[in-house]
Amino acid sequence: MPTSHSTPSLSGLTALVTGGSRGLGLLMADRLAARGCTVVIAARDPEELASARKKLCARRRGAVIHTAVCDVRDQEAVHLAFRAVHDTCGGPDIVIANAGIIQVAPLEAIGAAEFRDAMETMYMGAVHTSLEALPYLRESEHGGRLALISSVGGLLGVPHLLPYAGAKAATGVLAEGLHAEAASAGVSVTAVYPGLMRTGSHLQAQFGGAHSSEYGWFSALAGAPVISMNAQRAAERIVKATVRRRARLVLTPAARAADLAHGLAPAAVTRLNGVLARVLPGASGGHRPLRSGEDIAPPQGALSSRFQAWGSALNEKAADAYNERANRG
């Protein structure tokens, strides 16, 4: 995808993307590299990072791509990663806090541990990233830019995604508060609320309750045309909004409609979510360990299997392109 001529060149700037080894994070790193940034992708898995760097370097010949092994739940690890980036590359001038997990399960199939894991990874991960990034962003002669990736799930309580939605809601509030407080130092903060995107993330999501049924509906909707968004286009729009210092970005027509509806009639949206919860799969066995999507067989039955295969077809292709599979090359 070509860089827009109306978007300023970022040549000479350093950008850091957490959760940058796959999916949306990898695509945002690609868009930043296309604009001339020195890019650092940070994630927990060194092998996944190596695979991601290989993909980026193959796509962007001549781009300067670095990796940082970092668990955003550990503030000291985040601190050391930022210091290493500063000493090696300068900056950073642009930071995107994207690291996250997705847990898909009914309430009866999860407990406090799942909520805690979501908050530690997404909310506290964004807190740690923001606190460690801001001193460097304030020093940027170009004016630092920070983006925090929330979700449409952070705009309303989505059934079977409660840990994820709660953590993303907190992340969105953090971004909007930081925008107000950091402005006086010349740092912009962008709150990003994506809807469903075709990144192949259904393979890395964690599923509880009736594993196959939960996997079936989520993978189908996450990849369905019209409902979900092309992930490359989403990454381009996020990077463009960050560079242009927008305060807030809501992606996909469905997410914007949900945001508007919840703002105008929150009680009605809550009741509608109650209807949705009743048609989603039951707990089926109570609280059991969550399983990764790549380890779950698609649902059985003629109708459900066809629906899942139709909806996830584009997502399966995205999984290969965006480093979402365990068998990476």
XYZ file of C-alpha atoms in Angstrom:
329
model
C 0.000 0.000 0.000
C 1.617 3.311 -0.997
C 2.228 6.055 1.509
C -0.183 8.963 1.216
C 1.441 12.133 -0.128
C -0.559 14.146 2.400
C 1.092 12.310 5.315
C 4.378 13.831 6.533
C 7.544 11.792 6.050
C 8.817 10.192 9.237
C 12.378 9.743 7.992
C 14.822 10.069 10.880
C 12.244 9.259 13.569
C 12.218 6.157 15.747
C 8.974 4.283 16.413
C 8.311 1.521 18.918
C 5.305 -0.820 18.661
C 4.437 -3.190 21.501
C 2.755 -6.400 20.436
C 4.560 -5.795 17.158
C 5.465 -9.369 16.289
C 2.146 -10.327 14.677
C -1.285 -9.189 13.584
C -2.184 -5.517 13.779
C 1.071 -4.630 15.542
C 3.136 -6.110 12.723
C 1.079 -4.220 10.134
C 1.453 -0.904 11.961
C 5.195 -1.485 12.141
C 5.156 -2.047 8.385
C 3.307 1.218 7.774
C 5.767 3.134 9.973
C 8.719 1.560 8.133
C 7.132 2.546 4.824
C 7.220 6.174 5.993
C 10.939 6.015 6.756
C 10.906 5.328 10.483
C 13.471 3.254 12.265
C 11.095 0.707 13.778
C 11.412 -1.344 16.954
C 8.932 -4.175 17.448
C 8.533 -5.409 21.018
C 6.954 -8.676 22.200
C 7.532 -11.540 24.623
C 8.534 -14.298 22.199
C 12.040 -13.969 20.677
C 11.359 -16.517 17.913
C 8.155 -14.748 16.929
C 10.026 -11.446 16.881
C 12.733 -12.897 14.652
C 10.099 -14.185 12.231
C 8.332 -10.808 12.229
C 11.559 -8.922 11.572
C 12.318 -11.249 8.666
C 8.894 -10.544 7.142
C 9.270 -6.776 7.567
C 12.781 -6.685 6.110
C 11.638 -8.738 3.108
C 8.722 -6.392 2.510
C 10.623 -3.137 3.160
C 14.038 -3.401 1.576
C 16.441 -1.028 3.268
C 14.202 -0.448 6.291
C 15.860 -0.389 9.695
C 14.029 -2.861 11.925
C 15.030 -3.766 15.472
C 13.447 -6.118 17.996
C 13.030 -5.908 21.763
C 12.059 -8.883 23.905
C 9.783 -7.351 26.481
C 6.806 -8.347 28.626
C 4.695 -5.210 29.044
C 3.282 -6.581 32.314
C 6.728 -5.979 33.858
C 7.427 -2.259 34.192
C 11.133 -2.774 34.792
C 11.390 -4.773 31.562
C 9.580 -1.976 29.733
C 11.917 0.586 31.296
C 14.996 -1.330 30.149
C 13.561 -1.779 26.650
C 12.980 1.956 26.227
C 16.440 2.779 27.507
C 17.987 0.294 25.062
C 15.986 1.761 22.178
C 17.053 5.276 23.111
C 20.725 4.303 23.374
C 20.672 2.341 20.107
C 18.316 4.279 17.825
C 17.533 7.561 19.539
C 14.054 8.641 20.499
C 11.630 7.002 20.465
C 9.512 9.703 18.843
C 6.425 7.546 18.190
C 5.104 4.817 20.466
C 2.090 2.571 19.853
C 0.887 0.493 22.814
C -0.762 -2.462 21.117
C 0.118 -5.584 23.150
C -2.956 -7.583 24.053
C -4.720 -10.893 24.505
C -8.243 -12.025 23.615
C -10.234 -14.375 25.859
C -13.562 -15.597 24.471
C -15.793 -17.392 26.965
C -19.069 -17.075 28.897
C -18.802 -15.704 32.419
C -19.494 -19.127 33.964
C -16.384 -20.537 32.271
C -13.895 -17.990 33.634
C -12.835 -16.559 36.979
C -10.932 -13.654 38.487
C -7.640 -14.926 37.048
C -8.798 -14.282 33.479
C -9.896 -10.744 34.342
C -6.583 -10.126 36.103
C -4.582 -11.451 33.158
C -6.464 -9.187 30.736
C -5.965 -6.115 32.943
C -2.271 -6.852 33.525
C -1.575 -7.355 29.827
C -3.683 -4.657 28.202
C -4.382 -1.966 30.784
C -1.270 -2.168 32.970
C 0.749 -2.933 29.837
C -0.505 0.345 28.370
C 0.185 2.119 31.671
C 3.763 0.817 31.824
C 4.360 1.648 28.158
C 2.947 5.153 28.532
C 4.826 6.000 31.728
C 8.137 4.801 30.309
C 7.550 6.400 26.903
C 6.528 9.880 28.021
C 9.956 11.105 29.216
C 11.409 10.291 25.780
C 8.416 11.635 23.878
C 8.644 14.947 25.757
C 12.267 15.234 24.624
C 11.497 14.542 20.956
C 12.348 17.590 18.865
C 9.591 16.511 16.478
C 6.963 16.394 19.219
C 6.274 12.943 20.579
C 3.286 10.869 19.506
C 1.680 8.113 21.552
C -1.218 5.851 20.530
C -3.045 3.381 22.761
C -5.022 0.616 21.072
C -8.376 0.031 22.760
C -11.284 -1.695 20.974
C -14.962 -1.443 20.158
C -15.176 -3.861 23.089
C -13.991 -0.978 25.254
C -16.985 1.117 24.200
C -19.647 -1.333 25.402
C -19.750 -4.566 27.368
C -19.645 -7.356 24.778
C -20.911 -10.770 26.002
C -18.339 -13.571 26.148
C -15.550 -10.966 25.964
C -15.861 -9.401 29.415
C -12.188 -9.535 30.568
C -11.092 -8.154 27.199
C -13.797 -5.461 27.135
C -13.055 -4.312 30.683
C -9.329 -3.980 30.038
C -9.890 -2.205 26.721
C -12.363 0.225 28.321
C -9.750 1.145 30.909
C -7.159 1.579 28.155
C -9.431 3.955 26.243
C -10.015 6.102 29.331
C -6.262 6.133 29.987
C -5.572 7.339 26.449
C -8.132 10.119 26.635
C -6.838 11.267 30.033
C -3.231 11.192 28.870
C -4.200 13.257 25.825
C -5.350 16.028 28.136
C -2.367 15.866 30.466
C 0.440 15.433 27.925
C -0.630 18.183 25.526
C 1.176 20.936 27.427
C 4.470 19.083 26.837
C 3.880 18.902 23.085
C 3.016 15.191 23.148
C -0.113 13.961 21.377
C -1.999 10.863 22.536
C -4.413 9.035 20.245
C -7.108 6.699 21.567
C -7.834 4.016 18.953
C -10.995 1.887 19.003
C -10.811 -0.749 16.235
C -13.679 -3.070 15.418
C -13.235 -6.586 14.071
C -10.259 -6.902 11.723
C -8.980 -9.703 9.534
C -5.603 -10.297 11.197
C -5.809 -14.041 11.841
C -5.999 -13.334 15.590
C -8.603 -16.088 16.063
C -5.699 -18.554 16.105
C -4.033 -16.790 19.039
C -7.229 -16.002 20.965
C -8.036 -18.069 24.060
C -11.380 -19.865 24.257
C -13.315 -21.239 27.220
C -16.583 -23.057 27.826
C -17.719 -24.902 24.704
C -14.361 -24.437 23.004
C -15.338 -25.435 19.480
C -18.580 -23.443 19.467
C -16.922 -20.324 20.885
C -14.120 -20.641 18.348
C -16.665 -21.100 15.577
C -18.683 -17.917 16.089
C -15.674 -15.731 16.908
C -13.522 -16.866 13.969
C -16.455 -16.519 11.578
C -17.371 -12.965 12.624
C -13.738 -11.836 12.892
C -13.191 -12.715 9.243
C -16.582 -12.030 7.718
C -16.689 -9.458 4.903
C -18.581 -6.230 5.739
C -18.523 -6.987 9.487
C -14.725 -7.069 9.731
C -12.139 -4.720 8.233
C -9.101 -5.318 6.059
C -6.242 -5.196 8.577
C -3.790 -3.412 6.259
C -6.273 -0.593 5.763
C -6.861 -0.449 9.525
C -3.124 -0.218 10.224
C -2.743 2.581 7.667
C -5.549 4.573 9.235
C -4.193 4.117 12.757
C -0.701 5.236 11.787
C -2.099 8.198 9.839
C -4.246 9.264 12.819
C -1.257 8.973 15.161
C 1.000 10.990 12.870
C -1.686 13.666 12.446
C -2.171 13.803 16.227
C -5.855 12.916 16.239
C -7.318 12.530 19.722
C -9.665 9.642 18.888
C -10.202 7.131 16.102
C -13.040 4.584 15.869
C -12.553 2.054 13.069
C -15.120 0.093 11.024
C -18.702 1.207 10.316
C -20.010 -1.395 12.771
C -17.827 -0.018 15.573
C -18.880 3.563 14.836
C -22.535 2.505 14.808
C -22.112 0.704 18.140
C -20.360 3.745 19.623
C -23.143 6.064 18.455
C -25.928 3.744 19.588
C -24.417 3.275 23.028
C -23.981 7.020 23.414
C -27.591 7.768 22.424
C -29.364 4.792 24.017
C -27.088 2.917 26.421
C -29.916 1.043 28.161
C -31.266 -0.251 24.850
C -27.798 -1.425 23.772
C -27.334 -3.191 27.109
C -30.661 -5.007 26.679
C -29.678 -5.968 23.125
C -26.442 -7.426 24.450
C -28.566 -9.500 26.804
C -30.397 -10.959 23.828
C -27.075 -11.696 22.128
C -25.751 -13.425 25.248
C -28.704 -15.836 25.216
C -27.948 -17.045 21.683
C -24.221 -17.536 22.244
C -22.913 -20.950 23.407
C -23.339 -22.000 27.038
C -20.552 -22.739 29.508
C -20.566 -26.503 28.734
C -18.673 -27.988 31.671
C -18.080 -24.883 33.752
C -14.697 -23.345 34.463
C -12.051 -25.220 32.481
C -8.632 -24.095 31.190
C -8.762 -21.809 28.178
C -7.448 -23.193 24.905
C -5.722 -21.426 22.037
C -7.665 -21.163 18.781
C -4.921 -22.927 16.830
C -5.493 -26.018 19.025
C -9.274 -26.184 18.552
C -11.058 -28.123 15.820
C -13.729 -26.179 13.894
C -17.337 -26.840 14.944
C -19.075 -29.921 13.613
C -22.426 -29.992 11.832
C -23.263 -28.998 8.278
C -24.578 -25.504 8.999
C -22.139 -24.435 11.717
C -19.073 -25.770 9.882
C -20.063 -24.025 6.638
C -20.687 -20.749 8.470
C -17.327 -20.948 10.246
C -15.443 -21.839 7.053
C -17.125 -19.014 5.101
C -16.471 -16.376 7.722
C -12.903 -17.345 8.541
C -11.608 -17.925 4.993
C -10.070 -14.461 4.665
C -8.768 -14.641 8.228
C -6.950 -17.893 7.490
C -5.040 -16.166 4.680
C -4.285 -13.239 6.986
C -2.885 -15.583 9.637
C -0.106 -16.703 7.285
C 0.720 -13.179 6.131
C 0.682 -11.597 9.581
C 2.731 -14.123 11.555
C -0.175 -15.572 13.557
C 0.620 -19.269 13.148
C 2.854 -21.243 15.500
C 4.709 -22.818 12.545
C 6.442 -19.686 11.316
C 8.995 -19.354 8.575
